[in-house]
Short mmCIF file of C-alpha atoms in Angstrom, two decimals:
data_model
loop_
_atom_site.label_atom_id
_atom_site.label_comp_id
_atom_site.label_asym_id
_atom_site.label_seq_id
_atom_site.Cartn_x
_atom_site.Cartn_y
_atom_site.Cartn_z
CA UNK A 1 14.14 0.41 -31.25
CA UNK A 2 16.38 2.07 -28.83
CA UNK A 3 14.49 0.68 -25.41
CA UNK A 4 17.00 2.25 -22.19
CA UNK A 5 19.78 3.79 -23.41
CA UNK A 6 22.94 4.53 -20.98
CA UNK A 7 25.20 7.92 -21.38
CA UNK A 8 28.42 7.53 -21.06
CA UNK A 9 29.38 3.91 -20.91
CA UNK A 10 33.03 4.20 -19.66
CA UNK A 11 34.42 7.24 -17.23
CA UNK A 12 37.13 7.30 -15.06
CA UNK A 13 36.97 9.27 -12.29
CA UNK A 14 39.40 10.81 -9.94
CA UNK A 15 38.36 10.49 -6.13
CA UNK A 16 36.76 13.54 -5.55
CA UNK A 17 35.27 14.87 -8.96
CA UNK A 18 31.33 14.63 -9.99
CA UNK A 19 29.39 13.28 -12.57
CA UNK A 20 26.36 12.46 -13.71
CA UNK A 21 24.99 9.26 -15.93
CA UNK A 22 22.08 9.94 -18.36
CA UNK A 23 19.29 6.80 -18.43
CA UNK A 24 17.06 7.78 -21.75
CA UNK A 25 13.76 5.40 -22.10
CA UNK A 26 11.76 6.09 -25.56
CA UNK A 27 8.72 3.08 -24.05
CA UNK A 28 6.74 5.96 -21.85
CA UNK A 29 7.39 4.31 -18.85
CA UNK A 30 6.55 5.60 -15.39
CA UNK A 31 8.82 3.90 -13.53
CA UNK A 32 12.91 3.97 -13.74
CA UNK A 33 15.53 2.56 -11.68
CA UNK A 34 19.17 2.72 -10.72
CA UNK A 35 21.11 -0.34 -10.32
CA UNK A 36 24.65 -0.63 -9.31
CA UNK A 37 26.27 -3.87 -10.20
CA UNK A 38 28.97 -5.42 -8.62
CA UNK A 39 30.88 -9.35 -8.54
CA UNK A 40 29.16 -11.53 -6.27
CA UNK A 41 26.83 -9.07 -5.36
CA UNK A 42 24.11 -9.12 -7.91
CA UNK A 43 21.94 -6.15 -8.61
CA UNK A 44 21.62 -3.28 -5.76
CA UNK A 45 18.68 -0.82 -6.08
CA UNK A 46 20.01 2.86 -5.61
CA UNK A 47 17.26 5.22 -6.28
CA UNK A 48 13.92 4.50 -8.35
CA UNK A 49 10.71 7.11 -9.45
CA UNK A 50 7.43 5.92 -9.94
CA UNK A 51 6.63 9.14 -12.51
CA UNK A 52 8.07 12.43 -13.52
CA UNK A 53 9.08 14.51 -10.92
CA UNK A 54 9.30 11.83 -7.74
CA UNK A 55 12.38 9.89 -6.79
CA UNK A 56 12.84 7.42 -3.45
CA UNK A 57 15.96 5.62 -2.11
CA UNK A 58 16.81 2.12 -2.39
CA UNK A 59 18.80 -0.51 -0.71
CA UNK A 60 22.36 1.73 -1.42
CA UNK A 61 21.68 5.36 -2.17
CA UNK A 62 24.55 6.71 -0.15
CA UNK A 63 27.03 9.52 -1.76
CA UNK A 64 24.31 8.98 -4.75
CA UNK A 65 21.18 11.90 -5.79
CA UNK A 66 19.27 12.02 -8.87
CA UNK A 67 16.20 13.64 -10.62
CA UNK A 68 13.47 12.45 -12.75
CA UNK A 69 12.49 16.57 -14.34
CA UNK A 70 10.80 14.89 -17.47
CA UNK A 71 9.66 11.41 -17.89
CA UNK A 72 11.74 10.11 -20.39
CA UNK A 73 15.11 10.62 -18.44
CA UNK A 74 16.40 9.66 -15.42
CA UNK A 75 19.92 11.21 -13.71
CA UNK A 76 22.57 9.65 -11.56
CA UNK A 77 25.15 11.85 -10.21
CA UNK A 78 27.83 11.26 -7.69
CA UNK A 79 28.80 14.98 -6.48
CA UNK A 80 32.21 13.44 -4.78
CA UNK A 81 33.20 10.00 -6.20
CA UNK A 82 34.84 7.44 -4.19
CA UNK A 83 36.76 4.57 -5.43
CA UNK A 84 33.89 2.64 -3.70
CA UNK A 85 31.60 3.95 -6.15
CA UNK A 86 33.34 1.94 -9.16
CA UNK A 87 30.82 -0.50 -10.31
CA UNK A 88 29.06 -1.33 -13.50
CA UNK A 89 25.99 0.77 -13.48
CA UNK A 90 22.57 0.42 -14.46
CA UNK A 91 19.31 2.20 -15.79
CA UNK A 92 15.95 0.13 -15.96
CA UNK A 93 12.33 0.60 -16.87
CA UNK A 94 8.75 -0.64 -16.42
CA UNK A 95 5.99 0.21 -17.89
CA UNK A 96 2.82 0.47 -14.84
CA UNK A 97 0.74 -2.22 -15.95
CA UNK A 98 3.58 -5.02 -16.98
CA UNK A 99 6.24 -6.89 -14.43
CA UNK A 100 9.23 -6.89 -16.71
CA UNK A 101 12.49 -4.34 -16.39
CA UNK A 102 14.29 -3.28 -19.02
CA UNK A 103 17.90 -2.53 -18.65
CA UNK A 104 20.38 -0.48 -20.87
CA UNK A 105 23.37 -1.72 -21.47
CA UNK A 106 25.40 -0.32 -18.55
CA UNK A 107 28.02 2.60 -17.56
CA UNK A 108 31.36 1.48 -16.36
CA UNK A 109 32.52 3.58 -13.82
CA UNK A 110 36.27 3.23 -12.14
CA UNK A 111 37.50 5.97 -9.77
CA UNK A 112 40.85 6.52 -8.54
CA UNK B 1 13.94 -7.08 2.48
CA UNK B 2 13.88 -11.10 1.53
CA UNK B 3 17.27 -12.49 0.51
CA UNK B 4 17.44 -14.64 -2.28
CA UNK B 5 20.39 -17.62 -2.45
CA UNK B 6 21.69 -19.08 -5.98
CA UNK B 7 23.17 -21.80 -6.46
CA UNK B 8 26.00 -22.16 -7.74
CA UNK B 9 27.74 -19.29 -7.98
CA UNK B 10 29.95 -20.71 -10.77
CA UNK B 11 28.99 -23.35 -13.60
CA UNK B 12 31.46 -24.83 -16.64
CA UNK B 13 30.23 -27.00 -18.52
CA UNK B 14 30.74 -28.71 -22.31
CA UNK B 15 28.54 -27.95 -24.98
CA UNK B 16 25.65 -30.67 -25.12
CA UNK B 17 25.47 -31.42 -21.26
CA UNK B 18 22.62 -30.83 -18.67
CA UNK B 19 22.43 -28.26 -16.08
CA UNK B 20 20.28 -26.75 -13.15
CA UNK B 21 20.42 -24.00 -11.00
CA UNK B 22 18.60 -22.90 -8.64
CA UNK B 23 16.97 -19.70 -6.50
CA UNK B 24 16.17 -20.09 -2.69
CA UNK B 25 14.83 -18.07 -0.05
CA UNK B 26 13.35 -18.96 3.57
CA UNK B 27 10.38 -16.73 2.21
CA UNK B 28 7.24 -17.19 0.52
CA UNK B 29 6.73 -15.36 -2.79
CA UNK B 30 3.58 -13.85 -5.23
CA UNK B 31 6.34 -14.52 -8.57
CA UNK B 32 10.08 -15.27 -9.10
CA UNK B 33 11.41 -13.78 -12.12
CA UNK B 34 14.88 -15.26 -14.04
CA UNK B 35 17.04 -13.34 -15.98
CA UNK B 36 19.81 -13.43 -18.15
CA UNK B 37 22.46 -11.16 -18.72
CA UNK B 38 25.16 -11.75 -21.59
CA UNK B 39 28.82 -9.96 -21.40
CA UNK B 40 28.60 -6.38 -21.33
CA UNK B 41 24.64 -6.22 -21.92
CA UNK B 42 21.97 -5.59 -19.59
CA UNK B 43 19.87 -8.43 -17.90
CA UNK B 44 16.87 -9.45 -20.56
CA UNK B 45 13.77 -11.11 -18.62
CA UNK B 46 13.20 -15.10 -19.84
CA UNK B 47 10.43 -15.95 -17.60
CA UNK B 48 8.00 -14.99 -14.53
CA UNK B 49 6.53 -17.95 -12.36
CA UNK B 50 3.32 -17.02 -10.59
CA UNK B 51 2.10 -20.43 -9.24
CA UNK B 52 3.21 -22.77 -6.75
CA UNK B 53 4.65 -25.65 -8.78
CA UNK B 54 3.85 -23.98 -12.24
CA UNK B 55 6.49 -25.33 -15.12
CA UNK B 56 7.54 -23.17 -17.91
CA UNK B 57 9.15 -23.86 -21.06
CA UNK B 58 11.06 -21.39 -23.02
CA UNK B 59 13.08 -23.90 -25.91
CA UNK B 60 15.74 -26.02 -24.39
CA UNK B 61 14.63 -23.88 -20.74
CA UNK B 62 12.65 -25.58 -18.35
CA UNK B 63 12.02 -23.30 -15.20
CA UNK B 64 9.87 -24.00 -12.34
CA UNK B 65 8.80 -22.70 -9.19
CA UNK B 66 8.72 -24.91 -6.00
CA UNK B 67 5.36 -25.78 -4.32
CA UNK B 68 5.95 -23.85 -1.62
CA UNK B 69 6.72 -20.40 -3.55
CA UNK B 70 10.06 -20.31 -2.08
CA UNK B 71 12.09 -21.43 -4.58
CA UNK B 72 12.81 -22.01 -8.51
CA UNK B 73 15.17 -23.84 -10.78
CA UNK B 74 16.01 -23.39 -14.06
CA UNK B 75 17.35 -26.85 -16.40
CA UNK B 76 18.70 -26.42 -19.41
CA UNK B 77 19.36 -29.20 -21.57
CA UNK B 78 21.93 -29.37 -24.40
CA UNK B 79 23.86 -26.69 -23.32
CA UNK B 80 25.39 -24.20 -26.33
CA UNK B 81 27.89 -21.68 -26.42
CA UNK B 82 24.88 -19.45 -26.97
CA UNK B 83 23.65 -20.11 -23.07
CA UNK B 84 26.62 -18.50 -21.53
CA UNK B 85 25.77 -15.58 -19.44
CA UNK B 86 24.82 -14.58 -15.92
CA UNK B 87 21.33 -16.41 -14.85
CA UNK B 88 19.77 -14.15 -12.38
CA UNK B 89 16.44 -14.38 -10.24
CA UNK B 90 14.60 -11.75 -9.39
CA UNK B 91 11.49 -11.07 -6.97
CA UNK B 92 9.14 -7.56 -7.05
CA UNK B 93 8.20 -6.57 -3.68
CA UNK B 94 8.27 -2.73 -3.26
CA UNK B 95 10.70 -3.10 -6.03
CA UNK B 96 12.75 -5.80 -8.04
CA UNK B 97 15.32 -7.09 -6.14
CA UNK B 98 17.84 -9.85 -7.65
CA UNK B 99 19.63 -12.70 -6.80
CA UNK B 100 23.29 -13.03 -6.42
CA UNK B 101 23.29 -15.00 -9.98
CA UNK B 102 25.11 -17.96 -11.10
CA UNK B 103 27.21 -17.36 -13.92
CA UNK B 104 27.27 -20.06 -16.88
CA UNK B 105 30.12 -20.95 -19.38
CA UNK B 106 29.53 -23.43 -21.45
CA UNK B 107 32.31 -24.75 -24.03
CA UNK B 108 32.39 -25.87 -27.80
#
């Protein structure tokens, strides 16, 4: 079963250039997050959607947008990356009658 | 938003020896979830507390949640190489939000 899967999971970034990360969840589940990881610092919420078509900001959306357009995906982009921004990245899911998140297994993002 | 402490930050210990950490906050809580994230994985959920003082058992895991719904600990016992990872706790409120995590090595 392939659960939350995580596109790419390495890029290197030059301050200044865009990208986007992919977050692909094959469970039907409404809800998605975006979690940026970092040492000592635990888990920080970015953005979340509670269904297709809504997003909301969490605790660190700054210099961060994305879009839920069909259920099963969820985007992160950074339209001007800042060395900042390098973290270990990740996607999670819930289903909207269960408590537990499931993560993918991360994107490592380093900018210069 | 409620901040939640762990404690330590850092644990290395031999194979075969006890441990506990443990999750604090000065608030009250519905649940504490615990997590644990191996190298280069995702976090994978081991347990949710609900009750005040509730004890849960997952193998050589004991986890449980203080009386006063403000705090957890987790014990293992006879540590393995197997344990090592990043133990993190977790509360939903609007959303999840985690713990700073303790991270555990434990050596053959």
């Amino acid at each position: 079963n392939a659960g939350v899967t995580q596109t790419p999971k390495f890029r290197v970034l030059k301050t200044g250039q865009s990208m986007t990360l992919l977050c692909a969840q094959d469970m039907n589940h409404e809800y998605m997050y975006w979690y940026r990881q970092d040492p000592g610092m635990g888990l920080r919420l970015i953005h979340y959607s509670v269904g297709e078509g809504t997003t909301a900001k969490g605790e660190v959306p700054d210099g961060y947008n994305v879009s839920r357009l069909k259920k099963q995906n969820f985007l992160l982009g950074l339209e001007s990356a800042a060395p900042s921004q390098t973290s270990v990245y990740f996607c999670a899911s819930k289903g909207q009658s269960t408590g537990e998140l499931f993560f993918g297994e991360g994107s490592r993002l380093t900018v210069l | 938003t409620q901040l939640l402490e762990q404690s330590p930050q850092f644990l290395s210990i031999q194979e075969g020896e006890n441990l506990t950490v443990y999750c604090n906050s000065s608030s009250v809580f519905s649940s504490l979830q615990w997590y644990r994230q191996e190298p280069g994985e995702g976090p994978v959920l081991l347990v949710t507390v609900v009750t005040g003082g509730e004890v849960k058992k997952l193998k050589r895991l004991t986890f449980q949640f203080g009386d006063a719904r403000k705090d957890s600990s987790l014990h293992i016992t006879a540590a393995q190489p197997g344990d090592t990872g990043l133990y993190l706790c977790a509360y939903r409120g609007q959303n999840f939000v985690f713990g700073p995590g303790t991270r555990l090595s434990v050596l053959p």
